[in-house]
Tab-separated table of C-alpha atoms in Angstrom:
chain	number	residue	atom	x	y	z
D	14	MET	CA	-4.172	-15.899	20.946
D	15	ASN	CA	-0.860	-17.131	22.312
D	16	ASN	CA	2.043	-14.701	21.887
D	17	ALA	CA	5.135	-16.918	23.005
D	18	ARG	CA	4.577	-19.293	19.526
D	19	ALA	CA	3.719	-18.260	16.334
D	20	GLU	CA	-0.266	-19.547	16.358
D	21	LEU	CA	-1.475	-21.651	13.515
D	22	THR	CA	-5.531	-20.915	12.897
D	23	LEU	CA	-8.355	-22.044	11.041
D	24	GLY	CA	-10.848	-19.582	9.588
D	25	PRO	CA	-14.485	-20.197	9.247
D	26	ILE	CA	-15.675	-22.471	6.337
D	27	LEU	CA	-16.898	-19.580	3.613
D	28	PHE	CA	-18.691	-22.150	1.629
D	29	ASN	CA	-21.906	-23.836	1.754
D	30	TRP	CA	-21.371	-27.160	2.506
D	31	ALA	CA	-23.991	-30.106	3.672
D	32	PRO	CA	-24.209	-29.998	7.349
D	33	GLU	CA	-23.142	-33.608	7.432
D	34	GLN	CA	-20.328	-32.314	5.637
D	35	TRP	CA	-19.427	-29.279	7.731
D	36	ARG	CA	-19.725	-31.164	10.989
D	37	ASP	CA	-17.462	-34.187	9.686
D	38	PHE	CA	-14.890	-31.546	8.420
D	39	TYR	CA	-14.806	-29.943	12.065
D	40	PHE	CA	-14.376	-33.406	13.825
D	41	ARG	CA	-11.481	-34.027	11.767
D	42	ILE	CA	-9.670	-30.860	12.795
D	43	ALA	CA	-10.707	-31.890	16.127
D	44	GLY	CA	-9.004	-34.679	15.882
D	45	GLU	CA	-6.152	-34.470	13.529
D	46	ALA	CA	-5.213	-30.441	12.779
D	47	PRO	CA	-2.466	-28.939	14.507
D	48	VAL	CA	-4.307	-25.514	15.131
D	49	GLY	CA	-4.719	-23.925	18.032
D	50	ALA	CA	-7.765	-21.751	17.758
D	51	VAL	CA	-10.974	-22.203	14.916
D	52	TYR	CA	-13.294	-19.562	13.956
D	53	LEU	CA	-16.627	-21.006	13.832
D	54	GLY	CA	-19.465	-19.103	12.701
D	55	GLU	CA	-21.349	-18.474	8.963
D	56	THR	CA	-20.055	-14.582	7.470
D	57	ILE	CA	-21.312	-14.785	3.919
D	58	CYS	CA	-25.160	-15.476	4.277
D	59	SER	CA	-27.367	-15.318	7.220
D	60	LYS	CA	-29.837	-17.565	4.894
D	61	ARG	CA	-27.323	-20.554	5.440
D	62	ALA	CA	-26.797	-20.290	9.381
D	63	PRO	CA	-29.688	-22.270	10.177
D	64	LEU	CA	-28.002	-25.285	8.143
D	65	PHE	CA	-25.725	-26.027	10.473
D	66	ASP	CA	-27.926	-25.079	13.922
D	67	GLU	CA	-28.528	-28.622	14.976
D	68	HIS	CA	-24.388	-29.564	14.438
D	69	TYR	CA	-22.882	-26.205	15.798
D	70	GLU	CA	-22.770	-27.105	19.894
D	71	ALA	CA	-21.533	-30.494	19.192
D	72	VAL	CA	-19.081	-29.071	16.712
D	73	ALA	CA	-18.143	-26.656	19.703
D	74	GLU	CA	-17.827	-28.586	22.014
D	75	ARG	CA	-15.707	-31.107	20.495
D	76	LEU	CA	-13.182	-28.835	19.088
D	77	ARG	CA	-12.834	-27.608	22.824
D	78	ARG	CA	-12.349	-30.867	24.033
D	79	ALA	CA	-9.279	-31.128	21.717
D	80	GLY	CA	-7.826	-28.003	23.448
D	81	LYS	CA	-8.648	-25.570	20.233
D	82	THR	CA	-9.663	-21.853	21.267
D	83	ILE	CA	-13.168	-21.174	19.711
D	84	VAL	CA	-13.693	-18.052	17.949
D	85	HIS	CA	-16.921	-17.577	16.741
D	86	ALA	CA	-17.152	-15.215	13.632
D	87	THR	CA	-19.599	-12.871	12.472
D	88	LEU	CA	-21.100	-12.075	9.257
D	89	GLY	CA	-19.187	-9.613	6.819
D	90	GLU	CA	-22.218	-7.594	5.639
D	91	THR	CA	-25.461	-7.006	7.064
D	92	ALA	CA	-27.546	-5.479	4.845
D	93	SER	CA	-31.260	-6.835	6.059
D	94	GLN	CA	-33.107	-7.493	9.678
D	95	VAL	CA	-32.483	-10.836	9.683
D	96	ASP	CA	-28.466	-10.463	9.053
D	97	ARG	CA	-28.587	-7.980	12.015
D	98	ARG	CA	-30.809	-9.966	13.851
D	99	LEU	CA	-27.549	-12.935	13.480
D	100	VAL	CA	-24.940	-10.500	14.313
D	101	GLY	CA	-26.759	-9.463	17.401
D	102	GLU	CA	-27.424	-13.228	18.631
D	103	VAL	CA	-23.184	-14.081	17.988
D	104	CYS	CA	-21.934	-11.065	19.641
D	105	GLN	CA	-24.322	-11.793	23.036
D	106	ARG	CA	-22.545	-15.557	23.466
D	107	VAL	CA	-19.888	-14.879	26.432
D	108	GLY	CA	-17.112	-16.666	27.720
D	109	GLU	CA	-15.290	-17.174	23.872
D	110	LEU	CA	-14.394	-14.245	21.934
D	111	THR	CA	-15.866	-13.275	18.967
D	112	GLU	CA	-14.560	-11.995	15.528
D	113	ALA	CA	-16.266	-8.786	14.427
D	114	ASN	CA	-16.122	-8.729	10.392
D	115	ASP	CA	-18.063	-5.373	9.850
D	116	SER	CA	-18.656	-2.713	11.948
D	117	SER	CA	-22.157	-3.451	13.102
D	118	ALA	CA	-20.588	-6.732	15.166
D	119	ALA	CA	-17.967	-4.087	16.158
D	120	TYR	CA	-20.513	-2.220	18.074
D	121	HIS	CA	-22.100	-4.995	19.464
D	122	LEU	CA	-18.379	-6.101	21.100
D	123	ARG	CA	-17.237	-2.458	21.929
D	124	GLY	CA	-15.697	-2.693	25.500
D	125	ARG	CA	-15.342	-6.406	25.476
D	126	PRO	CA	-12.066	-8.720	24.406
D	127	HIS	CA	-12.552	-9.660	20.738
D	128	CYS	CA	-11.164	-9.851	17.509
D	129	ILE	CA	-11.151	-8.465	14.253
D	130	GLY	CA	-11.669	-10.160	11.065
D	131	PRO	CA	-10.145	-9.607	7.561
D	132	LEU	CA	-13.090	-7.821	6.400
D	133	MET	CA	-12.658	-5.188	8.535
D	134	ASN	CA	-10.437	-3.327	6.396
D	135	VAL	CA	-7.937	-2.334	9.212
D	136	TYR	CA	-5.611	-0.602	6.611
D	137	ASN	CA	-3.487	1.446	8.946
D	138	GLU	CA	-2.211	1.907	12.469
D	139	GLU	CA	-4.538	4.925	13.394
D	140	ALA	CA	-7.628	2.439	12.361
D	141	LEU	CA	-5.978	-0.284	14.610
D	142	ARG	CA	-5.248	1.673	17.349
D	143	PHE	CA	-9.018	2.993	17.640
D	144	LEU	CA	-10.505	-0.524	17.408
D	145	ALA	CA	-7.812	-1.896	19.892
D	146	ALA	CA	-8.822	1.043	22.674
D	147	LYS	CA	-13.134	-0.450	22.077
D	148	GLY	CA	-11.691	-3.721	23.063
D	149	ALA	CA	-10.171	-5.363	20.026
D	150	ARG	CA	-7.012	-8.133	20.853
D	151	ASN	CA	-6.451	-9.675	17.644
D	152	PHE	CA	-6.173	-8.675	14.029
D	153	CYS	CA	-6.258	-10.654	11.029
D	154	LEU	CA	-5.451	-8.115	8.509
D	155	PRO	CA	-6.971	-7.503	4.818
D	156	VAL	CA	-5.568	-9.748	2.191
D	157	GLU	CA	-4.080	-6.991	0.251
D	158	LEU	CA	-1.680	-5.515	1.960
D	159	PRO	CA	1.884	-5.479	1.181
D	160	PHE	CA	4.642	-6.719	3.498
D	161	ALA	CA	5.708	-3.346	4.323
D	162	SER	CA	2.164	-2.553	5.599
D	163	VAL	CA	1.833	-5.588	7.518
D	164	ARG	CA	5.305	-4.431	9.362
D	165	LEU	CA	4.180	-1.225	9.892
D	166	LEU	CA	1.115	-2.534	11.453
D	167	CYS	CA	2.814	-5.547	13.813
D	168	THR	CA	4.714	-2.531	14.902
D	169	ALA	CA	1.668	-0.595	16.065
D	170	ALA	CA	0.522	-3.748	17.538
D	171	ALA	CA	2.859	-4.308	19.572
D	172	ALA	CA	2.823	-0.920	21.226
D	173	ALA	CA	-1.242	-1.594	21.987
D	174	GLY	CA	-0.864	-5.140	23.477
D	175	VAL	CA	-2.318	-6.515	20.139
D	176	THR	CA	-1.977	-9.245	18.331
D	177	ILE	CA	-1.367	-9.510	14.277
D	178	GLU	CA	-3.030	-12.333	12.060
D	179	LEU	CA	-2.418	-13.389	8.487
D	180	GLN	CA	-4.040	-15.242	6.198
D	181	VAL	CA	-1.218	-17.616	4.463
D	182	PHE	CA	-3.549	-20.101	2.535
D	183	GLY	CA	-6.397	-20.463	0.797
D	184	ARG	CA	-8.930	-18.018	-1.641
D	185	GLN	CA	-8.409	-14.832	-1.090
D	186	SER	CA	-12.123	-12.829	-0.244
D	187	LEU	CA	-11.481	-9.698	-2.868
D	188	ALA	CA	-15.210	-8.098	-2.091
D	189	LEU	CA	-18.797	-8.723	-1.128
D	190	SER	CA	-21.883	-7.029	-2.582
D	191	ALA	CA	-25.834	-7.080	-1.855
D	192	ARG	CA	-26.751	-9.080	-4.955
D	193	CYS	CA	-25.916	-12.806	-4.412
D	194	TYR	CA	-24.085	-13.889	-8.131
D	195	HIS	CA	-24.407	-17.552	-7.540
D	196	ALA	CA	-28.575	-16.869	-7.306
D	197	ARG	CA	-27.762	-14.348	-10.565
D	198	ALA	CA	-25.536	-17.341	-12.513
D	199	HIS	CA	-28.535	-19.724	-12.265
D	200	GLY	CA	-31.336	-17.354	-12.889
D	201	ARG	CA	-32.477	-17.069	-9.160
D	202	THR	CA	-32.888	-14.170	-7.372
D	203	LYS	CA	-31.270	-13.611	-3.704
D	204	ASP	CA	-34.609	-14.618	-1.935
D	205	THR	CA	-35.343	-17.163	-4.366
D	206	CYS	CA	-31.912	-18.708	-4.384
D	207	ARG	CA	-32.544	-22.464	-3.209
D	208	PHE	CA	-29.344	-22.778	-1.986
D	209	VAL	CA	-27.654	-23.019	-5.223
D	210	CYS	CA	-24.196	-22.411	-3.528
D	211	GLU	CA	-24.063	-25.788	-2.226
D	212	GLU	CA	-23.444	-27.258	-5.577
D	213	ASP	CA	-19.864	-25.418	-5.517
D	214	ALA	CA	-17.790	-26.716	-2.652
D	215	ASP	CA	-14.880	-24.529	-3.176
D	216	GLY	CA	-16.993	-21.366	-4.883
D	217	LEU	CA	-18.142	-21.139	-8.823
D	218	PRO	CA	-14.863	-20.118	-11.090
D	219	LEU	CA	-15.604	-17.125	-13.599
D	220	THR	CA	-13.735	-17.113	-16.543
D	221	THR	CA	-13.251	-13.971	-19.215
D	222	LEU	CA	-14.358	-13.558	-22.639
D	223	ASP	CA	-11.636	-15.854	-24.146
D	224	GLY	CA	-12.406	-18.224	-21.556
D	225	THR	CA	-9.332	-17.394	-19.034
D	226	PRO	CA	-10.355	-18.249	-15.409
D	227	PHE	CA	-10.612	-14.988	-13.587
D	228	LEU	CA	-12.273	-14.998	-10.231
D	229	VAL	CA	-14.518	-17.246	-8.226
D	230	VAL	CA	-17.851	-16.397	-7.039
D	231	ASN	CA	-19.467	-17.431	-3.483
D	232	GLY	CA	-22.936	-16.365	-2.972
D	233	ILE	CA	-22.252	-12.476	-2.319
D	234	GLN	CA	-18.771	-12.909	-2.194
D	235	THR	CA	-16.130	-12.705	-4.590
D	236	LEU	CA	-12.999	-14.509	-4.306
D	237	SER	CA	-9.413	-14.842	-6.438
D	238	TYR	CA	-9.232	-17.862	-8.286
D	239	GLU	CA	-5.728	-18.459	-6.940
D	240	HIS	CA	-5.151	-19.824	-3.969
D	241	VAL	CA	-3.030	-17.792	-1.993
D	242	ASN	CA	-0.033	-19.303	-0.489
D	243	LEU	CA	2.719	-17.693	2.047
D	244	ALA	CA	4.703	-20.339	2.632
D	245	GLN	CA	7.815	-18.972	1.416
D	246	GLU	CA	6.921	-15.895	3.249
D	247	VAL	CA	5.834	-16.838	7.078
D	248	LEU	CA	9.275	-17.264	8.360
D	249	ALA	CA	9.554	-13.669	7.500
D	250	LEU	CA	5.985	-12.753	8.690
D	251	LYS	CA	6.853	-14.110	11.647
D	252	ALA	CA	10.272	-12.159	12.307
D	253	ALA	CA	8.213	-9.085	11.654
D	254	GLY	CA	5.668	-9.958	14.184
D	255	VAL	CA	2.732	-11.924	13.086
D	256	SER	CA	1.522	-14.397	15.475
D	257	GLY	CA	-1.307	-15.462	13.881
D	258	PHE	CA	-1.170	-17.727	10.814
D	259	ARG	CA	-4.570	-18.304	9.199
D	260	LEU	CA	-6.119	-21.427	6.641
D	261	SER	CA	-9.241	-20.574	5.132
D	262	PRO	CA	-10.912	-23.855	4.812
D	263	HIS	CA	-11.349	-25.787	1.345
D	264	SER	CA	-12.420	-29.416	0.350
D	265	CYS	CA	-8.895	-30.114	-0.038
D	266	ASP	CA	-7.317	-32.207	2.809
D	267	MET	CA	-6.460	-29.396	5.317
D	268	VAL	CA	-4.981	-31.510	7.779
D	269	GLN	CA	-2.789	-32.179	5.557
D	270	VAL	CA	-2.719	-28.191	4.998
D	271	ALA	CA	-2.537	-27.685	8.765
D	272	SER	CA	0.570	-30.250	9.297
D	273	THR	CA	2.813	-28.502	6.376
D	274	PHE	CA	2.113	-25.068	7.707
D	275	ARG	CA	2.703	-26.194	11.493
D	276	ASP	CA	6.419	-28.038	10.476
D	277	LEU	CA	7.226	-24.919	8.358
D	278	LEU	CA	6.379	-22.451	11.426
D	279	ASP	CA	8.522	-24.723	13.657
D	280	GLU	CA	11.086	-24.795	11.223
D	281	ARG	CA	11.178	-28.759	11.151
D	282	ILE	CA	10.992	-28.419	7.127
D	283	ALA	CA	11.966	-25.575	4.615
D	284	PRO	CA	10.041	-23.410	2.815
D	285	SER	CA	10.985	-25.494	-0.453
D	286	GLU	CA	9.666	-29.037	1.405
D	287	ALA	CA	6.177	-27.110	2.471
D	288	LEU	CA	5.722	-25.847	-1.290
D	289	ALA	CA	6.335	-29.595	-2.567
D	290	ARG	CA	3.765	-30.993	0.161
D	291	LEU	CA	1.035	-28.181	-0.748
D	292	GLU	CA	1.364	-28.953	-4.778
D	293	ALA	CA	1.014	-32.690	-4.101
D	294	LEU	CA	-2.337	-31.409	-3.062
D	295	GLU	CA	-3.408	-30.605	-7.012
D	296	LEU	CA	-5.790	-27.915	-6.071
D	297	ALA	CA	-7.635	-27.078	-9.472
D	298	ALA	CA	-6.431	-23.525	-9.432
D	299	PRO	CA	-2.761	-22.642	-9.227
D	300	PHE	CA	-0.967	-20.698	-6.126
D	301	SER	CA	-0.186	-16.762	-5.629
D	302	ASN	CA	1.461	-14.276	-3.675
D	303	GLY	CA	0.982	-11.714	-5.543
D	304	PHE	CA	-0.365	-8.959	-2.334
D	305	ILE	CA	2.054	-9.478	0.286
D	306	HIS	CA	4.862	-8.581	-2.333
D	307	GLY	CA	3.194	-5.056	-3.526
D	308	GLN	CA	2.260	-6.820	-6.769
D	309	PRO	CA	-1.380	-7.795	-8.462
D	310	GLY	CA	-3.019	-10.335	-6.244
D	311	HIS	CA	-3.295	-13.237	-8.539
D	312	ARG	CA	0.982	-13.398	-9.020
D	313	TRP	CA	3.371	-15.870	-8.080
D	314	THR	CA	6.571	-14.893	-7.261
D	315	THR	CA	10.109	-16.483	-5.518
D	316	GLY	CA	11.494	-13.008	-4.441
D	317	LYS	CA	12.126	-12.263	-1.001
D	318	LEU	CA	10.136	-9.905	0.947
D	319	SER	CA	11.323	-6.074	1.580
């Protein structure tokens, strides 16, 4: 990661998009989005990974030619032999960084420079120092950490010579399960899912008994219904030592999202203008920023970080 300038990054696609849509999305990112690093790979379900194999190298090469740093992402949960094999194969790639989203990947990557993803639950300085000693060079922190914890981890990261990244846009990953909720919702099992998750480009919204939107499911993953939006907070996070600002891909105009956050990080626009641009996307769900303020994650506040 680049220490000299706040880096805008694009996290892995969490959803099951059609292979051609997946390919075309990254081709556009390569040509138009002002992101420095792109995380590429399947992090939710090993059954999906083969769907994109025919396009993976072409996408990676297009991104490289556009000057993007490629980081190969691993699964967030290894529950079967197939999962373990996929994690091992991704970790065998050399010449580019790999992001560990599970301890099995961290085991494969020990002694080599690598990244730690937000599903690894690095909550304190000791965990950061331990993983840094094993070769971790960049940490994307869990979404639920409040600002006080992020600031402490930035201090520990600076002392360890590693960098801190934080998700600033997109639905937040809250949990992973051995059961596929998407399949269950359609009366199927995980093994007989027939890739029903492809019907929901940004996840399947859930509601409470009274019809209030609540959470979103994506295969085995539970996500927030709201989209986190830290446009108001990025400058304070940058001042605290966060050097990587991650956007999680959704089916909205991610080039516009990236351009907005890049302009904000470079202080070409004010947070109020950034918010106006992002509100113009007219997403299906509201924005939230509760976690970073030490509040329930679904909430939205205009207060300053402290």
